[in-house]
Amino acid sequence: MYLPYCAEKCCLFLMGCLSGLRARASATMSFVRRRARARENAPQHNGSCMKHTLADVVEIDLRTEPLRPAAAELRALYQQEGQDTRRQATRQGMWIAITVYLLFSITDILLVPDVARYTVAARFTISLIAFVLLEMQVRRNASADAIDSLCAAGLVAAYAGWLYPSLMTADTQSISYYMVFGSIFMMSVNLFFSFQFRLSLVASIVILLIFLAALQSFPPVDASYKLAFGTFCISCFVFTSYVNWKLNRERYKVFLNAFEAKVQHNEASERGKALLRLSNTDPLTGLENRRAIDQRLRDHWDDWQKFGKGFATILIDVDFFKIYNDCYGHQEGDRCLILVANALEESIQPYKGSIGRYGGEEFIVLAPLDTREQVAELAETVCRTVENMALLHQQRRDGVSIVTVSVGASFTRNQTGAKLEKVIHEADRALYSAKANGRNCVRLFDPNDPQSSDESENIAALLKIATDQNLVSLVYQPIRNVSSGRVEAVEALMRLKMLDGTSVPPGLFIPIAERTGAILNLGYWAIRTVCHELLMDNHVRVVSVNVSPIQLKTPGFAASVAAILGETGVAGGRLAFEITEGLEMEMNSHILRCISDLKTLGIRIWLDDFGTGFAGLSWLRLIDFDTVKIDRSFLHDSNTPRGKAMLQDIIGLVRNRGHKILVEGVETDEQLALMREFRIDQVQGFHVGRPAPAQNFLVDPTPDTHTARLRRPA
Ligand code: C2E
Ligand code: MG
Ligand code: MG
């Protein structure tokens, strides 16, 4: 009675396991199939002959039904995966198994009391040995496979160790029922533990063989018992082994899915990182781009605000880079920027700074430095690094024939109203000053410099509204013919007053206007005003207007001037534009084209302040100036024989090139006499006429009056 009941329960249990497994397997498989279909539909970029990656093998393994033998690499990974978890699971399983095994001593005492002392002794001995060996293995950090093998051997030994003394009992009926418990050992190796299929198979075969051997050597029962019981045990072996096989496949598939998910996750995060890198990197130089460096700047700023950690901001501009590009081509230009970027990156390493490309030929360095001296040292290092590279740049017009950089630096300092933007702004000012000082040099922001002061901020703001609010005006300084004494032209000079009426000297506001770009509108305003005030009604024959190279560089400048001439009806020949060799003195092709367009309009081009800049001589070569204005400093130095000789030489040089000569800054009778002696064409200066408003030049326009006579200002 008891045997069929036990067998039925066991079979029901196994069937339950199987159907549960089948449901899980089919859910997994449909998921796998869905993914496989998605993959098949996805475009194949890599070509079919490409070598399979591990991820591809996973995909193949998941798609193959029935599952083919796993790739060795994958199998090794599977073995390796979760070693610790497997070790712990087997160990805990073994503890439970040992406890249950020992508890069965009670059933031994109840069912086979005559041999119980042997079976119980066997149970305790085997349990102790198994436990000690297990703990030793765990402590030695043995592999999960080794621990599994030990446990499987322990289970087989436990079965044999219990069965052998039990069979000696005199109570044959009890033992004939009790023997069914042998199936529990088979279930343990196949289902309770998570052994690999091969290990479970071997262990359960051994258990089956032990059982069959025991059945054979168990004479008191009849053949039908042996047949029924033997069949039960074989079925139990087949079922549990099959379930074990299924479980193992299932575990492997779960591993594959998890592995694939991990691969995809890694790929996605790698892609994310690559994208982030890309979005923060300048594609040409590989340095951080403006976006990334702006973020760094914010971080430095936060550190400064919260913890008082000072930092330096250094702007670096490659000198005459546009000319370099024009001369050597854009590819060489790119190469030059890459070389400079690499050298700069290396040079700032000792200062733990970071570098980025801030604009076309502009780089920025941020470094955690505290003192002005440290900042100056780093800025100087940067500047000298590029100079020492000695990259050829033979087309520069300042006598230097290698690539150099101008460097402007600012650094954090305690001040009221500190703002992040101000840091860059101050570095920018310093850079501007470095360029103005002849380039290839370093300038540190100086808060006491008038160009750097808050006042210059106010002026910059004022310049934006200057024309609308009538804050700008023009005064005119006569230019006289030396022999006739007649006013042949006047020079328009801009004046600016503040809202409270205080006047701002041009030496202060013109550079600010150039730096901020306000000079463009002011320049158009000046040309238009000149036309309206003096030229439209023929009060003066020619008016010269100072034009900044920034204006000449602006696309469409000549066309806008033409439009002003058109709207005022003034002939181009009545205007002269004075160009000074200043900061933006790169005479590039745009400027030359613009000058040529202006000449086509009839406008004369004069070279102002000749002798003060770097490029005057080369400009003389490039441009056919109508008049060259010799800077007043040469005249003022002419009271010494050396100075006089110098002035004479300059006059000779200009005259030989066929330009008209105008000398500025005539302040005395002696100077005027000297001009006569040197047969100078025209003069300008306080002695021959101070700048005055337009009203002082208003004369009745008569057909023969082309020379306005100066009404001396009161
Ligand atoms: P600049 O073009 O060389 O103008 C001549 C400057 O010399 C004027 O100064 C004038 O007042 C001054 N000056 C004239 N005669 C004498 C003299 O005998 N002795 C001395 N010591 N100085 C004399 P100002 O008006 O202060 O202008 C300074 C500079 O500002 C100008 O130099 C010019 O470069 C610039 N500027 C003035 N107006 C404009 C403008 O409308 N546009 C541009 N881009 N620049 C302008
Ligand atoms: Mg001038
Ligand atoms: Mg001048």
Short mmCIF file of C-alpha atoms and ligand atoms in Angstrom, two decimals, residues 477 491 493-495 506 510 519 546 548 578 608-609 632 664-667 685-686 691, ligand 1:
data_model
loop_
_atom_site.label_atom_id
_atom_site.label_comp_id
_atom_site.label_asym_id
_atom_site.label_seq_id
_atom_site.Cartn_x
_atom_site.Cartn_y
_atom_site.Cartn_z
CA GLN A 477 41.09 120.49 -38.35
CA GLU A 491 40.37 116.29 -41.11
CA LEU A 493 37.95 114.22 -35.69
CA MET A 494 35.38 112.54 -33.54
CA ARG A 495 34.36 113.83 -30.13
CA PRO A 506 39.43 109.96 -28.59
CA ILE A 510 38.38 105.01 -30.13
CA ILE A 519 33.47 101.77 -34.52
CA ASN A 546 39.87 108.46 -40.04
CA SER A 548 39.90 101.95 -38.67
CA GLU A 578 43.05 108.03 -43.31
CA ASP A 608 48.12 108.34 -41.22
CA ASP A 609 50.78 108.61 -38.50
CA ARG A 632 54.09 114.58 -35.51
CA GLU A 664 51.30 116.60 -38.70
CA GLY A 665 51.73 118.54 -35.47
CA VAL A 666 53.03 121.89 -36.69
CA GLU A 667 52.92 123.95 -33.53
CA GLY A 685 48.82 121.37 -36.55
CA PHE A 686 47.69 123.75 -33.87
CA PRO A 691 40.11 121.42 -34.67
P1 C2E B 1 44.96 111.45 -35.83
O1 C2E B 1 44.11 110.91 -36.93
O2 C2E B 1 46.40 111.41 -36.01
O3 C2E B 1 44.42 112.88 -35.52
C1 C2E B 1 45.21 113.91 -35.21
C2 C2E B 1 45.28 114.13 -33.75
O4 C2E B 1 46.31 115.02 -33.46
C3 C2E B 1 44.01 114.74 -33.21
O5 C2E B 1 43.82 114.31 -31.92
C4 C2E B 1 44.35 116.20 -33.18
O6 C2E B 1 43.59 116.97 -32.27
C5 C2E B 1 45.79 116.15 -32.75
N1 C2E B 1 46.56 117.31 -33.20
C6 C2E B 1 46.35 118.06 -34.28
N2 C2E B 1 47.30 119.03 -34.36
C7 C2E B 1 48.11 118.85 -33.29
C8 C2E B 1 49.27 119.54 -32.83
O7 C2E B 1 49.75 120.49 -33.40
N3 C2E B 1 49.85 119.07 -31.68
C9 C2E B 1 49.34 118.02 -31.01
N4 C2E B 1 49.96 117.63 -29.91
N5 C2E B 1 48.26 117.35 -31.43
C10 C2E B 1 47.64 117.76 -32.57
P2 C2E B 1 42.49 113.75 -31.44
O8 C2E B 1 41.35 114.48 -31.98
O9 C2E B 1 42.59 113.56 -29.98
O10 C2E B 1 42.44 112.30 -32.13
C11 C2E B 1 43.28 111.32 -31.75
C12 C2E B 1 43.17 110.16 -32.66
O11 C2E B 1 41.90 109.54 -32.55
C13 C2E B 1 43.29 110.49 -34.12
O12 C2E B 1 44.61 110.66 -34.48
C14 C2E B 1 42.68 109.33 -34.76
O13 C2E B 1 43.60 108.28 -34.87
C15 C2E B 1 41.61 108.95 -33.78
N6 C2E B 1 40.32 109.45 -34.27
C16 C2E B 1 39.77 110.66 -34.11
N7 C2E B 1 38.59 110.68 -34.73
C17 C2E B 1 38.41 109.48 -35.31
C18 C2E B 1 37.37 108.88 -36.10
O14 C2E B 1 36.37 109.53 -36.48
N8 C2E B 1 37.55 107.60 -36.51
C19 C2E B 1 38.66 106.89 -36.15
N9 C2E B 1 38.76 105.63 -36.56
N10 C2E B 1 39.64 107.40 -35.40
C20 C2E B 1 39.51 108.69 -35.00
#
